[in-house]
Amino acid sequence: MQQLLRVQNFCVSMDGFGAGEHQSLERPFGHADPGDLVSWAGATASWPGRTDAGGTRGLDDYFTRDFTHNIGAEIMGRNKFGPQRGPWQDHEWRGWWGDEPPFHTPVFVMTHHTRPSFTLSDTTFHFVDGEPADVLEQAREAARGKDVRLGGGATTIREFLDADLVDTMHVAVSQVRLGSGVRLWKSPDELLDRFHQEVVPSPSGVTHHLFWRR
Amino acid sequence: MQQLLRVQNFCVSMDGFGAGEHQSLERPFGHADPGDLVSWAGATASWPGRTDAGGTRGLDDYFTRDFTHNIGAEIMGRNKFGPQRGPWQDHEWRGWWGDEPPFHTPVFVMTHHTRPSFTLSDTTFHFVDGEPADVLEQAREAARGKDVRLGGGATTIREFLDADLVDTMHVAVSQVRLGSGVRLWKSPDELLDRFHQEVVPSPSGVTHHLFWRR
């Protein structure tokens, strides 16, 4: 069985930004309002953060409930883990994801500043310095035959796209413009030489872009 | 965690039939060409019957790869198991599903003519006579906390809809007319008093109808 590298539920603005500028501890998405980008997912029954029995079970729910399906590891950029830059000043603060991170697998955080691995609930964070292909090899081994999720942010996804390592990608485009920030693409058409694409408008207002290798 | 009763990937014609007339051993869908109804699913990477590494990974693939997700048992009508009617004449023939059935869970076949359970690979078929609510109770217990798939055919789904036992339903409507056969609905609008609905056209030509309880 082929082990895929999959981008899932990555949210961008109409103008192609995955986050705004000036990320900080208080504002993980910088000047962007995260609700504008991710509220479609939060409304679904299968949203990992949901604590009640409600939520929609239409098209958008297929995307949120696919989040864990056959995923054995995640790769993320350092800015998805936290706002610190450069050498780690504070090992006590253990990321934006709380005591029960939604990953439930090994997570490989890409950084030039490594630090010891640690485990929160059933998620273990590893901090790795290396080229995308090297990190992917480590993640594949940790995934034990399952697929690897490429969790973002936009800069990290770009690095793996540029290295031609991404197999499938689901990007949810919201009806908001950010004007500036961390860019995934100028246009999804950039990918059409290498990927099949389907564009699926959801009744919720978000548009799902699905890519898989040609 | 709520245990849902879910209809998944049930295929009907534009005029609402899940199969044609005159079902037989050679023609499980009667006068209907099954390719007209199910080819959208067969084209996807996650189709359970796929034996090569190809297939599409767009919208339709989300539906086929959800087939096993959190499913712990299936309920099906006798006509989905085989073409025999009345008392069993032939216990040797063990259904249309081959030595490796795609269910991988207990399967409850509804029939007034019970027979001993048997196992093929990791699928065990049980033959049960009872009202929909009773059969669902057995299937829920066998599913050990997971959801139960209501596999069809159309007559069986109607029985569970009429008993108000269905929680979610995905029906794929193909662009073919059958004129007659086993009917699921005259119009999906019949369900709107009890269910939310989303209608999602797929680039493949099939239209996905998604229902969940109000």
Coordinates of C-alpha atoms in Angstrom, one line a residue:
Chain A
M1 CA 0.0 0.0 0.0
Q2 CA 1.3 3.4 -1.1
Q3 CA 1.9 5.9 1.8
L4 CA 0.6 9.2 0.7
L5 CA 1.6 12.7 1.8
R6 CA -1.8 14.5 2.2
V7 CA -2.8 18.1 2.9
Q8 CA -6.2 18.1 4.6
N9 CA -8.5 20.9 5.5
F10 CA -6.0 23.7 4.8
C11 CA -7.8 27.0 4.9
V12 CA -6.9 30.0 2.8
S13 CA -8.5 33.3 1.9
M14 CA -9.8 34.1 -1.6
D15 CA -6.5 35.8 -2.3
G16 CA -4.5 32.8 -1.3
F17 CA -3.2 33.5 2.3
G18 CA -3.2 30.8 5.0
A19 CA -2.6 33.3 7.8
G20 CA -2.2 37.0 8.2
E21 CA 0.8 39.1 9.2
H22 CA 2.3 39.6 12.7
Q23 CA 1.6 36.2 14.2
S24 CA 1.9 36.3 18.0
L25 CA 1.0 34.2 21.1
E26 CA -2.4 35.9 21.3
R27 CA -3.0 35.9 17.5
P28 CA -1.9 32.6 15.9
F29 CA -3.3 33.8 12.5
G30 CA -1.8 37.3 12.8
H31 CA -4.1 40.1 11.6
A32 CA -6.5 37.5 10.1
D33 CA -9.6 36.5 12.0
P34 CA -9.3 32.7 12.2
G35 CA -13.1 32.5 12.3
D36 CA -13.2 33.8 8.7
L37 CA -11.0 31.0 7.6
V38 CA -12.1 28.0 9.7
S39 CA -15.7 28.5 10.8
W40 CA -16.9 26.2 8.0
A41 CA -15.1 23.4 9.7
G42 CA -16.1 24.3 13.2
A43 CA -19.8 24.1 12.2
T44 CA -19.5 20.4 11.3
A45 CA -20.3 17.4 13.5
S46 CA -16.9 15.9 13.1
W47 CA -14.8 18.9 13.9
P48 CA -12.1 17.6 16.3
G49 CA -12.7 20.4 18.8
R50 CA -16.5 19.8 19.1
T51 CA -17.7 19.0 22.6
D52 CA -21.5 18.7 22.0
A53 CA -23.5 16.3 19.9
G54 CA -24.6 18.9 17.3
G55 CA -23.1 20.1 14.1
T56 CA -23.8 19.7 10.4
R57 CA -23.4 16.3 8.5
G58 CA -23.4 17.6 5.0
L59 CA -20.5 18.0 2.5
D60 CA -18.2 19.9 4.8
D61 CA -18.4 17.1 7.4
Y62 CA -16.9 14.6 4.9
F63 CA -13.8 16.8 5.0
T64 CA -13.5 17.1 8.7
R65 CA -14.2 13.5 9.4
D66 CA -11.5 12.5 6.9
F67 CA -9.0 14.3 9.1
T68 CA -7.8 11.1 11.0
H69 CA -8.6 8.6 8.3
N70 CA -5.6 6.4 7.7
I71 CA -3.2 9.1 9.0
G72 CA -0.2 7.8 11.0
A73 CA 1.8 11.0 11.5
E74 CA 1.8 14.7 10.8
I75 CA 4.5 17.2 9.6
M76 CA 4.1 20.8 10.6
G77 CA 6.1 24.0 10.4
R78 CA 7.3 25.6 13.5
N79 CA 4.8 28.4 13.2
K80 CA 2.0 26.0 13.5
F81 CA 3.4 24.8 16.8
G82 CA 3.9 28.2 18.3
P83 CA 4.9 31.9 17.8
Q84 CA 8.5 31.6 19.1
R85 CA 11.3 32.4 16.6
G86 CA 15.0 31.6 16.9
P87 CA 16.5 29.6 19.8
W88 CA 13.8 28.3 22.2
Q89 CA 13.5 30.6 25.2
D90 CA 10.8 28.7 27.0
H91 CA 10.6 24.9 27.0
E92 CA 7.8 25.0 29.5
W93 CA 5.3 26.4 27.0
R94 CA 4.4 23.3 24.9
G95 CA 2.6 24.7 21.9
W96 CA -0.8 26.0 20.9
W97 CA -2.5 22.6 21.0
G98 CA -3.4 22.2 24.7
D99 CA -3.2 19.1 26.8
E100 CA -5.2 17.0 24.3
P101 CA -3.8 17.9 20.9
P102 CA -6.1 16.8 18.0
F103 CA -3.4 14.8 16.2
H104 CA -3.3 11.5 18.1
T105 CA -0.1 10.5 16.2
P106 CA 3.6 11.5 16.2
V107 CA 4.0 15.1 15.0
F108 CA 7.2 16.3 13.3
V109 CA 7.8 20.0 13.9
M110 CA 10.3 21.4 11.3
T111 CA 12.7 23.8 12.9
H112 CA 16.4 24.7 12.8
H113 CA 16.3 24.8 16.6
T114 CA 15.8 21.2 17.8
R115 CA 14.7 20.4 21.3
P116 CA 13.7 17.1 23.1
S117 CA 10.5 15.3 22.1
F118 CA 7.6 15.3 24.5
T119 CA 4.2 13.7 24.7
L120 CA 0.8 15.3 25.4
S121 CA -1.9 12.7 25.8
D122 CA -1.5 10.5 22.7
T123 CA 0.4 13.0 20.6
T124 CA 4.2 13.0 20.6
F125 CA 6.0 16.1 19.2
H126 CA 9.4 15.6 17.6
F127 CA 11.5 18.6 16.6
V128 CA 13.5 18.0 13.4
D129 CA 15.9 19.9 11.3
G130 CA 16.2 18.7 7.8
E131 CA 15.2 18.9 4.2
P132 CA 11.5 18.1 3.4
A133 CA 12.5 14.7 1.9
D134 CA 14.4 13.7 5.0
V135 CA 11.6 14.8 7.3
L136 CA 9.0 12.9 5.2
E137 CA 11.1 9.8 5.5
Q138 CA 11.1 10.0 9.3
A139 CA 7.4 10.7 9.3
R140 CA 6.6 7.8 7.0
E141 CA 8.5 5.4 9.2
A142 CA 6.7 6.7 12.3
A143 CA 3.3 6.3 10.4
R144 CA 3.8 2.5 10.2
G145 CA 2.3 2.1 6.8
K146 CA -0.3 4.8 7.1
D147 CA -0.4 8.1 5.3
V148 CA 1.3 11.3 6.5
R149 CA -0.6 14.5 6.9
L150 CA 1.2 17.7 5.9
G151 CA -0.4 20.1 8.4
G152 CA 0.9 23.5 7.2
G153 CA 1.3 26.4 7.5
A154 CA 1.4 27.8 4.0
T155 CA 5.2 28.2 3.9
T156 CA 5.7 24.5 4.9
I157 CA 3.3 23.3 2.3
R158 CA 5.1 25.4 -0.4
E159 CA 8.4 23.8 0.5
F160 CA 6.9 20.3 0.0
L161 CA 5.2 21.3 -3.2
D162 CA 8.4 22.8 -4.5
A163 CA 10.2 19.5 -3.7
D164 CA 7.3 17.6 -5.5
L165 CA 6.5 15.5 -2.4
V166 CA 2.8 16.2 -2.0
D167 CA 0.4 13.5 -3.3
T168 CA -3.1 14.9 -2.5
M169 CA -4.2 18.3 -1.3
H170 CA -7.5 19.6 0.0
V171 CA -7.6 23.4 0.4
A172 CA -10.8 25.2 1.6
V173 CA -11.0 28.7 0.2
S174 CA -13.1 31.1 2.2
Q175 CA -14.9 34.2 0.9
V176 CA -12.6 36.7 2.7
R177 CA -9.7 38.7 1.4
L178 CA -6.6 39.2 3.7
G179 CA -4.6 41.5 1.4
S180 CA -1.3 40.3 2.9
G181 CA 0.1 37.4 5.0
V182 CA 1.6 34.0 4.5
R183 CA 0.8 33.0 1.0
L184 CA 0.0 29.5 -0.3
W185 CA -0.6 30.5 -3.9
K186 CA -1.4 33.4 -6.2
S187 CA -3.8 31.1 -8.0
P188 CA -4.5 27.4 -7.7
D189 CA -3.9 27.2 -11.5
E190 CA -0.2 27.2 -10.6
L191 CA -0.6 23.5 -9.7
L192 CA -2.4 22.2 -12.7
D193 CA 0.7 21.1 -14.6
R194 CA 1.3 18.5 -11.9
F195 CA -2.1 17.8 -10.3
H196 CA -5.7 17.0 -11.3
Q197 CA -8.0 19.5 -9.7
E198 CA -11.7 19.5 -8.7
V199 CA -13.4 22.7 -7.4
V200 CA -16.5 22.0 -5.3
P201 CA -18.5 24.8 -3.9
S202 CA -20.1 24.0 -0.5
P203 CA -23.5 25.2 0.6
S204 CA -21.7 26.7 3.6
G205 CA -20.0 29.3 1.3
V206 CA -16.5 27.8 1.4
T207 CA -15.1 26.3 -1.9
H208 CA -13.2 23.0 -1.6
H209 CA -10.2 22.6 -4.0
L210 CA -9.1 19.0 -4.4
F211 CA -5.8 18.1 -6.0
W212 CA -4.2 14.8 -6.7
R213 CA -1.1 13.9 -8.8
R214 CA -1.4 13.4 -12.5
Chain B
M1 CA -20.9 8.7 21.7
Q2 CA -24.1 8.4 19.6
Q3 CA -24.3 5.3 17.4
L4 CA -25.7 6.5 14.1
L5 CA -27.6 4.5 11.4
R6 CA -26.1 5.6 8.1
V7 CA -26.9 5.0 4.5
Q8 CA -23.7 5.3 2.4
N9 CA -23.1 5.4 -1.3
F10 CA -26.6 4.2 -2.2
C11 CA -27.0 4.6 -5.9
V12 CA -30.3 5.5 -7.6
S13 CA -31.4 6.6 -11.1
M14 CA -32.7 10.1 -11.9
D15 CA -36.2 8.7 -11.5
G16 CA -35.5 7.2 -8.1
F17 CA -34.9 3.5 -8.6
G18 CA -32.1 1.6 -6.8
A19 CA -32.4 -1.4 -9.1
G20 CA -34.4 -2.5 -12.1
E21 CA -37.0 -5.3 -12.4
H22 CA -36.5 -9.0 -12.7
Q23 CA -33.5 -9.5 -10.4
S24 CA -31.7 -12.8 -11.0
L25 CA -28.5 -14.6 -10.2
E26 CA -27.0 -13.3 -13.4
R27 CA -28.5 -9.8 -13.1
P28 CA -28.3 -8.5 -9.5
F29 CA -29.7 -5.2 -10.7
G30 CA -32.4 -6.7 -12.9
H31 CA -32.9 -4.9 -16.2
A32 CA -30.7 -2.0 -15.0
D33 CA -27.1 -1.9 -16.1
P34 CA -25.2 -1.6 -12.7
G35 CA -22.5 0.3 -14.5
D36 CA -24.9 3.2 -15.1
L37 CA -25.5 3.4 -11.4
V38 CA -22.2 2.7 -9.7
S39 CA -19.4 3.5 -12.2
W40 CA -18.8 6.9 -10.5
A41 CA -17.7 4.9 -7.4
G42 CA -15.7 2.3 -9.3
A43 CA -13.5 5.1 -10.8
T44 CA -12.3 6.2 -7.4
A45 CA -9.0 5.3 -5.7
S46 CA -10.8 4.1 -2.6
W47 CA -13.4 1.8 -4.2
P48 CA -13.3 -1.4 -2.1
G49 CA -13.1 -3.6 -5.3
R50 CA -10.1 -1.8 -6.7
T51 CA -7.0 -4.0 -7.2
D52 CA -4.6 -1.5 -8.8
A53 CA -3.0 1.7 -7.5
G54 CA -5.0 4.1 -9.8
G55 CA -8.3 5.9 -9.5
T56 CA -9.4 9.4 -8.9
R57 CA -8.9 11.2 -5.6
G58 CA -11.4 14.0 -6.0
L59 CA -14.9 14.6 -4.5
D60 CA -16.3 11.1 -5.3
D61 CA -13.3 9.5 -3.5
Y62 CA -14.3 11.1 -0.2
F63 CA -17.6 9.2 -0.4
T64 CA -16.0 5.8 -1.2
R65 CA -13.3 6.2 1.4
D66 CA -15.9 7.0 4.1
F67 CA -17.4 3.5 3.5
T68 CA -15.7 1.8 6.4
H69 CA -15.2 4.9 8.6
N70 CA -16.5 4.2 12.1
I71 CA -18.8 1.4 10.8
G72 CA -19.2 -1.6 13.1
A73 CA -22.0 -3.5 11.4
E74 CA -24.2 -3.6 8.3
I75 CA -27.9 -4.3 7.8
M76 CA -29.1 -5.4 4.4
G77 CA -32.2 -6.7 2.8
R78 CA -32.2 -10.3 1.5
N79 CA -32.2 -9.2 -2.1
K80 CA -28.8 -7.5 -1.5
F81 CA -27.5 -10.9 -0.3
G82 CA -28.8 -12.9 -3.3
P83 CA -31.7 -13.6 -5.7
Q84 CA -33.3 -16.5 -3.9
R85 CA -36.9 -16.0 -2.7
G86 CA -38.9 -18.0 -0.1
P87 CA -37.4 -20.9 1.8
W88 CA -33.7 -21.4 1.2
Q89 CA -33.1 -24.1 -1.5
D90 CA -29.4 -23.9 -1.6
H91 CA -27.3 -23.3 1.5
E92 CA -24.1 -23.9 -0.4
W93 CA -24.3 -20.7 -2.4
R94 CA -23.2 -18.0 0.0
G95 CA -24.2 -14.7 -1.5
W96 CA -23.1 -12.3 -4.2
W97 CA -20.1 -11.0 -2.3
G98 CA -17.4 -13.6 -2.9
D99 CA -14.9 -15.1 -0.6
E100 CA -13.7 -11.6 0.5
P101 CA -16.8 -9.6 1.1
P102 CA -16.2 -5.8 1.3
F103 CA -17.9 -5.4 4.7
H104 CA -15.3 -6.6 7.2
T105 CA -17.9 -6.5 10.0
P106 CA -21.0 -8.5 11.1
V107 CA -23.8 -8.2 8.5
F108 CA -27.4 -8.7 9.4
V109 CA -29.5 -10.0 6.5
M110 CA -33.2 -9.3 7.0
T111 CA -35.3 -12.3 5.9
H112 CA -38.4 -14.2 7.1
H113 CA -36.4 -17.4 6.3
T114 CA -33.6 -17.6 8.8
R115 CA -30.6 -19.9 8.4
P116 CA -27.3 -20.4 10.4
S117 CA -24.7 -17.7 10.4
F118 CA -21.5 -18.2 8.5
T119 CA -18.2 -16.3 8.1
L120 CA -16.4 -15.4 4.9
S121 CA -13.0 -13.9 5.6
D122 CA -13.6 -11.2 8.2
T123 CA -17.4 -10.8 7.4
T124 CA -20.0 -12.8 9.3
F125 CA -23.5 -13.0 7.9
H126 CA -26.4 -13.3 10.3
F127 CA -29.9 -14.0 9.0
V128 CA -32.6 -12.3 11.1
D129 CA -36.3 -12.1 11.1
G130 CA -37.7 -9.0 12.9
E131 CA -38.9 -5.5 12.8
P132 CA -36.4 -2.8 11.7
A133 CA -36.1 -1.5 15.3
D134 CA -35.3 -5.0 16.6
V135 CA -32.7 -5.7 13.9
L136 CA -31.1 -2.3 14.5
E137 CA -30.8 -3.1 18.2
Q138 CA -28.9 -6.4 17.3
A139 CA -26.7 -4.6 14.8
R140 CA -25.9 -1.8 17.3
E141 CA -24.8 -4.3 19.9
A142 CA -22.6 -6.1 17.3
A143 CA -21.1 -2.8 16.3
R144 CA -19.6 -2.3 19.7
G145 CA -20.1 1.5 19.9
K146 CA -19.5 2.2 16.2
D147 CA -22.1 3.3 13.7
V148 CA -24.3 0.9 11.7
R149 CA -24.5 1.0 7.9
L150 CA -27.9 0.5 6.3
G151 CA -26.7 -1.1 3.1
G152 CA -30.0 -1.3 1.1
G153 CA -31.6 -2.2 -1.2
A154 CA -34.2 0.5 -1.7
T155 CA -37.0 -1.5 -0.1
T156 CA -35.0 -2.0 3.1
I157 CA -34.0 1.6 3.3
R158 CA -37.7 2.6 2.9
E159 CA -38.6 0.4 5.8
F160 CA -36.1 2.1 8.1
L161 CA -37.1 5.5 6.9
D162 CA -40.7 4.7 7.5
A163 CA -39.8 3.6 11.0
D164 CA -37.8 6.9 11.4
L165 CA -34.6 5.1 12.3
V166 CA -32.2 6.6 9.7
D167 CA -29.8 9.3 11.0
T168 CA -27.8 10.2 7.9
M169 CA -28.1 9.2 4.3
H170 CA -25.9 9.7 1.3
V171 CA -27.6 8.9 -2.1
A172 CA -25.7 9.2 -5.4
V173 CA -28.1 10.0 -8.2
S174 CA -26.9 9.0 -11.7
Q175 CA -27.9 10.6 -15.0
V176 CA -29.9 7.5 -16.2
R177 CA -33.6 6.8 -16.2
L178 CA -34.8 3.3 -15.4
G179 CA -38.5 3.8 -15.9
S180 CA -39.4 1.0 -13.4
G181 CA -37.8 -1.1 -10.7
V182 CA -37.3 -0.9 -7.0
R183 CA -38.0 2.6 -5.9
L184 CA -36.3 4.6 -3.2
W185 CA -38.3 7.8 -3.7
K186 CA -40.4 9.7 -6.1
S187 CA -38.5 12.8 -5.1
P188 CA -35.9 13.5 -2.5
D189 CA -38.2 16.3 -1.4
E190 CA -40.3 13.7 0.4
L191 CA -37.6 13.7 3.2
L192 CA -37.3 17.4 3.8
D193 CA -39.7 17.5 6.7
R194 CA -37.4 15.3 8.7
F195 CA -34.0 15.9 7.3
H196 CA -31.6 18.6 6.3
Q197 CA -30.4 18.2 2.7
E198 CA -27.5 19.2 0.7
V199 CA -27.2 18.5 -3.1
V200 CA -23.7 18.4 -4.4
P201 CA -23.0 17.9 -8.1
S202 CA -19.8 16.0 -8.8
P203 CA -17.5 16.7 -11.8
S204 CA -18.0 13.0 -12.6
G205 CA -21.7 13.6 -13.5
V206 CA -23.3 12.0 -10.4
T207 CA -25.1 14.2 -7.9
H208 CA -24.6 13.5 -4.2
H209 CA -27.6 14.0 -2.0
L210 CA -26.7 14.3 1.7
F211 CA -29.4 14.1 4.5
W212 CA -29.1 14.3 8.2
R213 CA -31.8 14.6 10.8
R214 CA -33.3 17.9 11.7

